[in-house]
PDB file of C-alpha atoms in Angstrom:
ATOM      1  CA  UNK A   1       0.000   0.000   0.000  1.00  0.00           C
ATOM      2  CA  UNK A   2       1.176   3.510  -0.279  1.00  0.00           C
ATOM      3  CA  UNK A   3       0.058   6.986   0.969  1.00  0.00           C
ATOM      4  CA  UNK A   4      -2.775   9.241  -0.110  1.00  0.00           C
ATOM      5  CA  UNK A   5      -3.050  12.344   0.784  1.00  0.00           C
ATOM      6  CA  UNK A   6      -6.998  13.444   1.379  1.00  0.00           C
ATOM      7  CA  UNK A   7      -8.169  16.788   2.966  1.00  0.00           C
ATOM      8  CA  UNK A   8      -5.225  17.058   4.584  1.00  0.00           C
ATOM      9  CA  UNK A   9      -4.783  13.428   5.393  1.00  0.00           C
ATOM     10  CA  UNK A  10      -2.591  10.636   4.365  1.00  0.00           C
ATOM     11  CA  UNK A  11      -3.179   7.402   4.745  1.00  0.00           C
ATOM     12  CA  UNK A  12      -0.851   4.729   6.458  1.00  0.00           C
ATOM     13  CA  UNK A  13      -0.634   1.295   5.191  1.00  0.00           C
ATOM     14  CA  UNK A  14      -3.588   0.372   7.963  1.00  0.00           C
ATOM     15  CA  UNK A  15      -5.602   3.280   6.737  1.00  0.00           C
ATOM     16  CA  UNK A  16      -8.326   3.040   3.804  1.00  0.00           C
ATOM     17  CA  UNK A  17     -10.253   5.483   2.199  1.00  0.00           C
ATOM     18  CA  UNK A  18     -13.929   5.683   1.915  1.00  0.00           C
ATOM     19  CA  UNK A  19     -16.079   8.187  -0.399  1.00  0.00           C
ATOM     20  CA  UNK A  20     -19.353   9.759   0.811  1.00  0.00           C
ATOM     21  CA  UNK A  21     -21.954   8.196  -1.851  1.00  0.00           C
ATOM     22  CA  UNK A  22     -25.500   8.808   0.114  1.00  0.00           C
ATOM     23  CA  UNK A  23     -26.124  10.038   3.654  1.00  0.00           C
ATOM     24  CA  UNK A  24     -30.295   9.323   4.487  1.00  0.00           C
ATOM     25  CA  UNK A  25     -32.186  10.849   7.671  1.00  0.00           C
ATOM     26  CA  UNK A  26     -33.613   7.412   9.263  1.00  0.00           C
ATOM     27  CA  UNK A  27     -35.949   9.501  11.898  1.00  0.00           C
ATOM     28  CA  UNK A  28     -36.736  13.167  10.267  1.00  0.00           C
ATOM     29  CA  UNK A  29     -39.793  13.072  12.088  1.00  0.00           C
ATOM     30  CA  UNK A  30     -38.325  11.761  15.780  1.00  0.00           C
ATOM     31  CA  UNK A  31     -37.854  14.194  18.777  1.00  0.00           C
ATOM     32  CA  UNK A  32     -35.077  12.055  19.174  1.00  0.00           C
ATOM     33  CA  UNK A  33     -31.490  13.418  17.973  1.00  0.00           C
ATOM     34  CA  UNK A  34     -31.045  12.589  14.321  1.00  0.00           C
ATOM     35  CA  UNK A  35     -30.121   8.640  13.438  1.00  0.00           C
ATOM     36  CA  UNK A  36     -28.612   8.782   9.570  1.00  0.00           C
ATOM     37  CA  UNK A  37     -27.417   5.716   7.414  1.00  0.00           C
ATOM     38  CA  UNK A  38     -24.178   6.514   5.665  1.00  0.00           C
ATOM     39  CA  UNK A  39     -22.704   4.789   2.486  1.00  0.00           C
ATOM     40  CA  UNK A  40     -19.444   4.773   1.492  1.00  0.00           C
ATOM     41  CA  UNK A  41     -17.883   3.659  -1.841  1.00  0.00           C
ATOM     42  CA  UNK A  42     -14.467   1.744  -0.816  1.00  0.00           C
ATOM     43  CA  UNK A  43     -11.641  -0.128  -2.708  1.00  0.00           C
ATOM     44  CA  UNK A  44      -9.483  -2.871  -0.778  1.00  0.00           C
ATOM     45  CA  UNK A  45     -10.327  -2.413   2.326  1.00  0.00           C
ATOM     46  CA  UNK A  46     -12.021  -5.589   4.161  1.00  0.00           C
ATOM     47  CA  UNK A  47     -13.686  -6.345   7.484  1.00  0.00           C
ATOM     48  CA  UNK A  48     -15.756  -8.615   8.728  1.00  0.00           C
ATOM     49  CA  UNK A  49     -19.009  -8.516  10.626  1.00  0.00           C
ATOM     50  CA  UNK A  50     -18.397  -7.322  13.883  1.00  0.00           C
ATOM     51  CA  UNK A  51     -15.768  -5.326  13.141  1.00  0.00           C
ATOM     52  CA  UNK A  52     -15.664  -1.005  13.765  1.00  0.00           C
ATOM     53  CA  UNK A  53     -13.973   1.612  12.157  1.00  0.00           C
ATOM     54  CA  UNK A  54     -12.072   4.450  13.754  1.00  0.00           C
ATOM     55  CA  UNK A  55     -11.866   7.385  12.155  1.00  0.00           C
ATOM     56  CA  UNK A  56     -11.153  11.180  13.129  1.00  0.00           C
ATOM     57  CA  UNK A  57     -13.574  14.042  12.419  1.00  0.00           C
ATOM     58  CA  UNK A  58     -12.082  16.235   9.521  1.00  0.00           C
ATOM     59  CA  UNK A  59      -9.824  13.715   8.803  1.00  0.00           C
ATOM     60  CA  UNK A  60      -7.504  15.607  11.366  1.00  0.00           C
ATOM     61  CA  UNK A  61      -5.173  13.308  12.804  1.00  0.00           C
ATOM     62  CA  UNK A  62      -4.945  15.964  15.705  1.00  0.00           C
ATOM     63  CA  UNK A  63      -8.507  15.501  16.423  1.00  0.00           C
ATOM     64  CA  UNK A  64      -9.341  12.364  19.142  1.00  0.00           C
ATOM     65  CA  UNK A  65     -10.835   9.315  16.815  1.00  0.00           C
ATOM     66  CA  UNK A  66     -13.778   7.538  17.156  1.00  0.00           C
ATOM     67  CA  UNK A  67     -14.979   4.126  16.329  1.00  0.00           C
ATOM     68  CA  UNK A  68     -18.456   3.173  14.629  1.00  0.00           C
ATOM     69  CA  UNK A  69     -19.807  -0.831  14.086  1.00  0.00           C
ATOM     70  CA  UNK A  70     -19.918  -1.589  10.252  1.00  0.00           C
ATOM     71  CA  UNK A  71     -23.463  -1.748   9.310  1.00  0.00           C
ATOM     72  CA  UNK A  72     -22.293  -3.691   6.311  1.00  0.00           C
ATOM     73  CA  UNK A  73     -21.111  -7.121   5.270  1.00  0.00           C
ATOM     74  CA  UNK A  74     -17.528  -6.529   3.400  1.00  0.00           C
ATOM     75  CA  UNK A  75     -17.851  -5.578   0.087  1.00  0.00           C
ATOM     76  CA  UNK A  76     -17.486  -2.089  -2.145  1.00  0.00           C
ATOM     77  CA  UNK A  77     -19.916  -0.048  -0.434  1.00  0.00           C
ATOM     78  CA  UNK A  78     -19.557   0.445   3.571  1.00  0.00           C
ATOM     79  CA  UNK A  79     -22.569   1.970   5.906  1.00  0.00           C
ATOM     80  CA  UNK A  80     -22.723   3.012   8.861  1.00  0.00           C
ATOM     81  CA  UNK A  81     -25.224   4.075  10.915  1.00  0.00           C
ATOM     82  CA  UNK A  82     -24.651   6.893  12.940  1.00  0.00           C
ATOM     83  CA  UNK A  83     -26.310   8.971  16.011  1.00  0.00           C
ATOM     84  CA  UNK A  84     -25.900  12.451  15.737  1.00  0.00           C
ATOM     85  CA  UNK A  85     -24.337  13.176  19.048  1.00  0.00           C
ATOM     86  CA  UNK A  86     -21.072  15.165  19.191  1.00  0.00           C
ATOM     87  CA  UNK A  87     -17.698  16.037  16.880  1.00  0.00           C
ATOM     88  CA  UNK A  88     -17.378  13.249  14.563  1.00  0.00           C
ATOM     89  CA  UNK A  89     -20.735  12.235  14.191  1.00  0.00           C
ATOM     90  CA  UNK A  90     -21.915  16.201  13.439  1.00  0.00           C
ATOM     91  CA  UNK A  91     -19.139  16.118  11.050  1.00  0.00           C
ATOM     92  CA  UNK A  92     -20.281  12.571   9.481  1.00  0.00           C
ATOM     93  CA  UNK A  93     -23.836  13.852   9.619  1.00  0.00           C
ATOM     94  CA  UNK A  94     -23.775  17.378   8.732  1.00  0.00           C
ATOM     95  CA  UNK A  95     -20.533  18.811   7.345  1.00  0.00           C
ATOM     96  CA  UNK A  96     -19.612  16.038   4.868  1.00  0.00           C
ATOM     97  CA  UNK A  97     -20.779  16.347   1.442  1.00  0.00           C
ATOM     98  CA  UNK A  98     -21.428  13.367  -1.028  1.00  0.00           C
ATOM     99  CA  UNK A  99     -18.256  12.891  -3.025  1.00  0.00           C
ATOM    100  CA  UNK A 100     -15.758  13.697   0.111  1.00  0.00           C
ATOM    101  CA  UNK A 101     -13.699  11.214   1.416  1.00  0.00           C
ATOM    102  CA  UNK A 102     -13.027  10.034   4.890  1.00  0.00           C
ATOM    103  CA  UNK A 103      -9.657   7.771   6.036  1.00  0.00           C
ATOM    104  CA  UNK A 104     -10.264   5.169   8.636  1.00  0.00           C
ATOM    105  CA  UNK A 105      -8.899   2.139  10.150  1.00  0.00           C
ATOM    106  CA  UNK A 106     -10.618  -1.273  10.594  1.00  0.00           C
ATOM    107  CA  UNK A 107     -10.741  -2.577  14.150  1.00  0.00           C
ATOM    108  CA  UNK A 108     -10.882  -6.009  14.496  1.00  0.00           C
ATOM    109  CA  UNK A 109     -13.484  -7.233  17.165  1.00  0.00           C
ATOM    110  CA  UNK A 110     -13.194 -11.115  17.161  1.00  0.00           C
ATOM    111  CA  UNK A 111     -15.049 -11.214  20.370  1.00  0.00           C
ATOM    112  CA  UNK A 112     -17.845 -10.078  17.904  1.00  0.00           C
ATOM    113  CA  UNK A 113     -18.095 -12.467  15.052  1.00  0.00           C
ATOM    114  CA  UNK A 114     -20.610 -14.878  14.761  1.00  0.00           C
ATOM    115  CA  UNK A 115     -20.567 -18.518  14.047  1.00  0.00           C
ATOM    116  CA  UNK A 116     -21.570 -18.960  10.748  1.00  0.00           C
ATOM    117  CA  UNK A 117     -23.760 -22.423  11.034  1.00  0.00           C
ATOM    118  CA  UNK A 118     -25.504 -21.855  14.732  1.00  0.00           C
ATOM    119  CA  UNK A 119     -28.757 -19.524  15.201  1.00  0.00           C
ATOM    120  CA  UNK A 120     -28.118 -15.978  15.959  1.00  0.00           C
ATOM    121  CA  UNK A 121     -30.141 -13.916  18.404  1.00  0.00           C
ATOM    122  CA  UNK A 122     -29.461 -10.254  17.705  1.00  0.00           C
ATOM    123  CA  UNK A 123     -30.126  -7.428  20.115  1.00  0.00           C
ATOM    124  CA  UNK A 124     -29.975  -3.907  19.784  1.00  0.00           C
ATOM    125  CA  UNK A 125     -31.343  -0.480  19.977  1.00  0.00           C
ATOM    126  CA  UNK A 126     -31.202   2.999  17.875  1.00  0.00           C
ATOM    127  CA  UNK A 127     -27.765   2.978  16.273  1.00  0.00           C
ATOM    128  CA  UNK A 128     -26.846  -0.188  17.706  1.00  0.00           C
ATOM    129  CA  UNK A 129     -28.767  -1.846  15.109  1.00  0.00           C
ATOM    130  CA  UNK A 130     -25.370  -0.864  12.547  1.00  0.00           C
ATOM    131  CA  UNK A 131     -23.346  -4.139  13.936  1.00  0.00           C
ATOM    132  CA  UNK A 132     -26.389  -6.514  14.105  1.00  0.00           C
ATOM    133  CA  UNK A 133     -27.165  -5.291  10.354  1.00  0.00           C
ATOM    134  CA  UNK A 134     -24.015  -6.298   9.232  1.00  0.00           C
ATOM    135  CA  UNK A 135     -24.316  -9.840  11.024  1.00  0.00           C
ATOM    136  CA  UNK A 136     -27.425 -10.189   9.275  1.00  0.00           C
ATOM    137  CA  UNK A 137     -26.310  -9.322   5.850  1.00  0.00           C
ATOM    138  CA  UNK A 138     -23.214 -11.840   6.578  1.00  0.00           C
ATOM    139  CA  UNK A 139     -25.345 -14.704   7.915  1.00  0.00           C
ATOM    140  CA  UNK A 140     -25.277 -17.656   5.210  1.00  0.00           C
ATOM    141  CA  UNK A 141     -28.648 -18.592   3.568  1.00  0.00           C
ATOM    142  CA  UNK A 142     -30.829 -21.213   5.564  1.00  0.00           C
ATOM    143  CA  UNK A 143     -29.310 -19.894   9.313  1.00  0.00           C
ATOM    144  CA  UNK A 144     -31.978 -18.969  11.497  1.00  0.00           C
ATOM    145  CA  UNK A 145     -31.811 -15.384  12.522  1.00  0.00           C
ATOM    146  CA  UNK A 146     -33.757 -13.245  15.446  1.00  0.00           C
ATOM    147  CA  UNK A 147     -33.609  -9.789  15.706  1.00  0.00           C
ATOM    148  CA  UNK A 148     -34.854  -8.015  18.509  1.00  0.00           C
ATOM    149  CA  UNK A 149     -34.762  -4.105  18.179  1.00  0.00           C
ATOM    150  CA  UNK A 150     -35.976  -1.552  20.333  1.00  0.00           C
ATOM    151  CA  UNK A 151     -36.554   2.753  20.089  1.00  0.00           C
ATOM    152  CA  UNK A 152     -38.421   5.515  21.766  1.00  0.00           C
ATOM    153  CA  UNK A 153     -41.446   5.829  19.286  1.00  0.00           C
ATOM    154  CA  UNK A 154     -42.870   2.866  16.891  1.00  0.00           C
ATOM    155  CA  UNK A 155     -44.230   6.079  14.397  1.00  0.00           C
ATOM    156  CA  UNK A 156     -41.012   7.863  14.253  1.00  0.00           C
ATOM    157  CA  UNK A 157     -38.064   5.657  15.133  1.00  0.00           C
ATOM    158  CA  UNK A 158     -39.005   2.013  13.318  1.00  0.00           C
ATOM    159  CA  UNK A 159     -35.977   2.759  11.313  1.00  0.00           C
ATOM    160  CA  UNK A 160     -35.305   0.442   8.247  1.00  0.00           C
ATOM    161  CA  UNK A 161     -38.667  -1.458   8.985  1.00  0.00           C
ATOM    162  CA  UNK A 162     -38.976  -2.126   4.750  1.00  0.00           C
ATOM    163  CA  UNK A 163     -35.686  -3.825   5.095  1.00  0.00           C
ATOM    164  CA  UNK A 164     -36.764  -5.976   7.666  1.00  0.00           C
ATOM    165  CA  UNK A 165     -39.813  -6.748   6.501  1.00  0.00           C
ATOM    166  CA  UNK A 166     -37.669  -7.953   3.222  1.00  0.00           C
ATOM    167  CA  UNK A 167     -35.628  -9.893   5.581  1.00  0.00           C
ATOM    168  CA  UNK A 168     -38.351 -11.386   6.774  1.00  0.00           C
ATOM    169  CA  UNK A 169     -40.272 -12.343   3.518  1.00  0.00           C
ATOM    170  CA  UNK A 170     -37.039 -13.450   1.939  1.00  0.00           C
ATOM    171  CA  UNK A 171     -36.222 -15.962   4.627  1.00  0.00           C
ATOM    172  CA  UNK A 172     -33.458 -14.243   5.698  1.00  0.00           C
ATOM    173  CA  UNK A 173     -34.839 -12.873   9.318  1.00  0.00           C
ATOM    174  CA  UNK A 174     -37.173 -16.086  11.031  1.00  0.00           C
ATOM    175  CA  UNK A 175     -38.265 -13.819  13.753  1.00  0.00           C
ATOM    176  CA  UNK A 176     -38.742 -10.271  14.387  1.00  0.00           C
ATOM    177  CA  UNK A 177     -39.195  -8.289  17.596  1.00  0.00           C
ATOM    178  CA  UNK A 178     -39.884  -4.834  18.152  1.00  0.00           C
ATOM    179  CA  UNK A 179     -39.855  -3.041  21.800  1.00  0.00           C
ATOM    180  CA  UNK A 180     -41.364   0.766  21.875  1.00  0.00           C
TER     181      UNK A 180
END
């Protein structure tokens, strides 16, 4: 790998780059603080599900970093979904436009992989669904999955309820549980 240099930033040969292709509001309508889904267009970098990425707000290496689940399986495009709730995520949120890049490192979290051929019971809430999203996108066809997902409001915070319901016709999802 070599170095690229990106507002300011260079990447390290444990460093990727990721490109800003579509930032979506999941709540516009919640009194809770904005929940967005990000997606990233990304070349050689690979994770797995489970894993987070650390990255620092303007790129600035100066600036403390901050780590986010994948709310992807590995492939070209990377998501995340992301509370907005302070520096990084304002920046991530707000401040970065579609076609800007960002530099981040993948953090290995082995502690949070699944195994691929026993049932999965997935728990979250809010932006916590990002790692459990990627799990299910990872999960082989056949496994038997259960999410269980939990907000403030079932009219304004049922984020990504088509895609579940998809996960559910498709055979993907076996069991779905909400908690309001």
């Amino acid at each position: 790998r070599f170095s690229l240099a990106f507002n300011g930033a260079a990447t390290t040969p444990d460093e990727y780059s990721a490109t800003l292709v579509e930032r979506i509001c999941l709540n516009p309508d919640s009194t809770s603080p904005g929940l967005f889904l990000l997606r990233f267009s990304v070349h050689d970098a690979r994770w797995q599900a489970g894993d987070t990425l650390r990255l620092r707000p303007f790129n600035n290496p100066q600036l403390a970093g901050r780590e986010y689940s994948i709310a992807s399986a590995c492939g070209d495009r990377l998501e995340l979904i992301v509370r907005l709730a302070g520096q990084c995520s304002g920046w991530l949120c707000q401040t970065l436009a579609a076609g800007e890049q960002v530099v981040f490192q993948v953090c290995a979290k082995p502690a949070f992989y699944a195994v691929p051929d026993a049932p999965a019971i997935l728990i979250g809430a809010g932006s916590g669904l990002a790692g459990l999203r990627g799990h299910l996108q990872a999960r082989p066809a056949g496994s038997h999955n259960w999410l269980i997902f939990g907000e403030r409001c079932p009219h304004t915070d049922r984020i990504l309820a088509d895609e579940h319901e998809q996960a559910l016709m498709n055979g993907q999802l076996q069991y779905l549980s909400l908690a309001f």
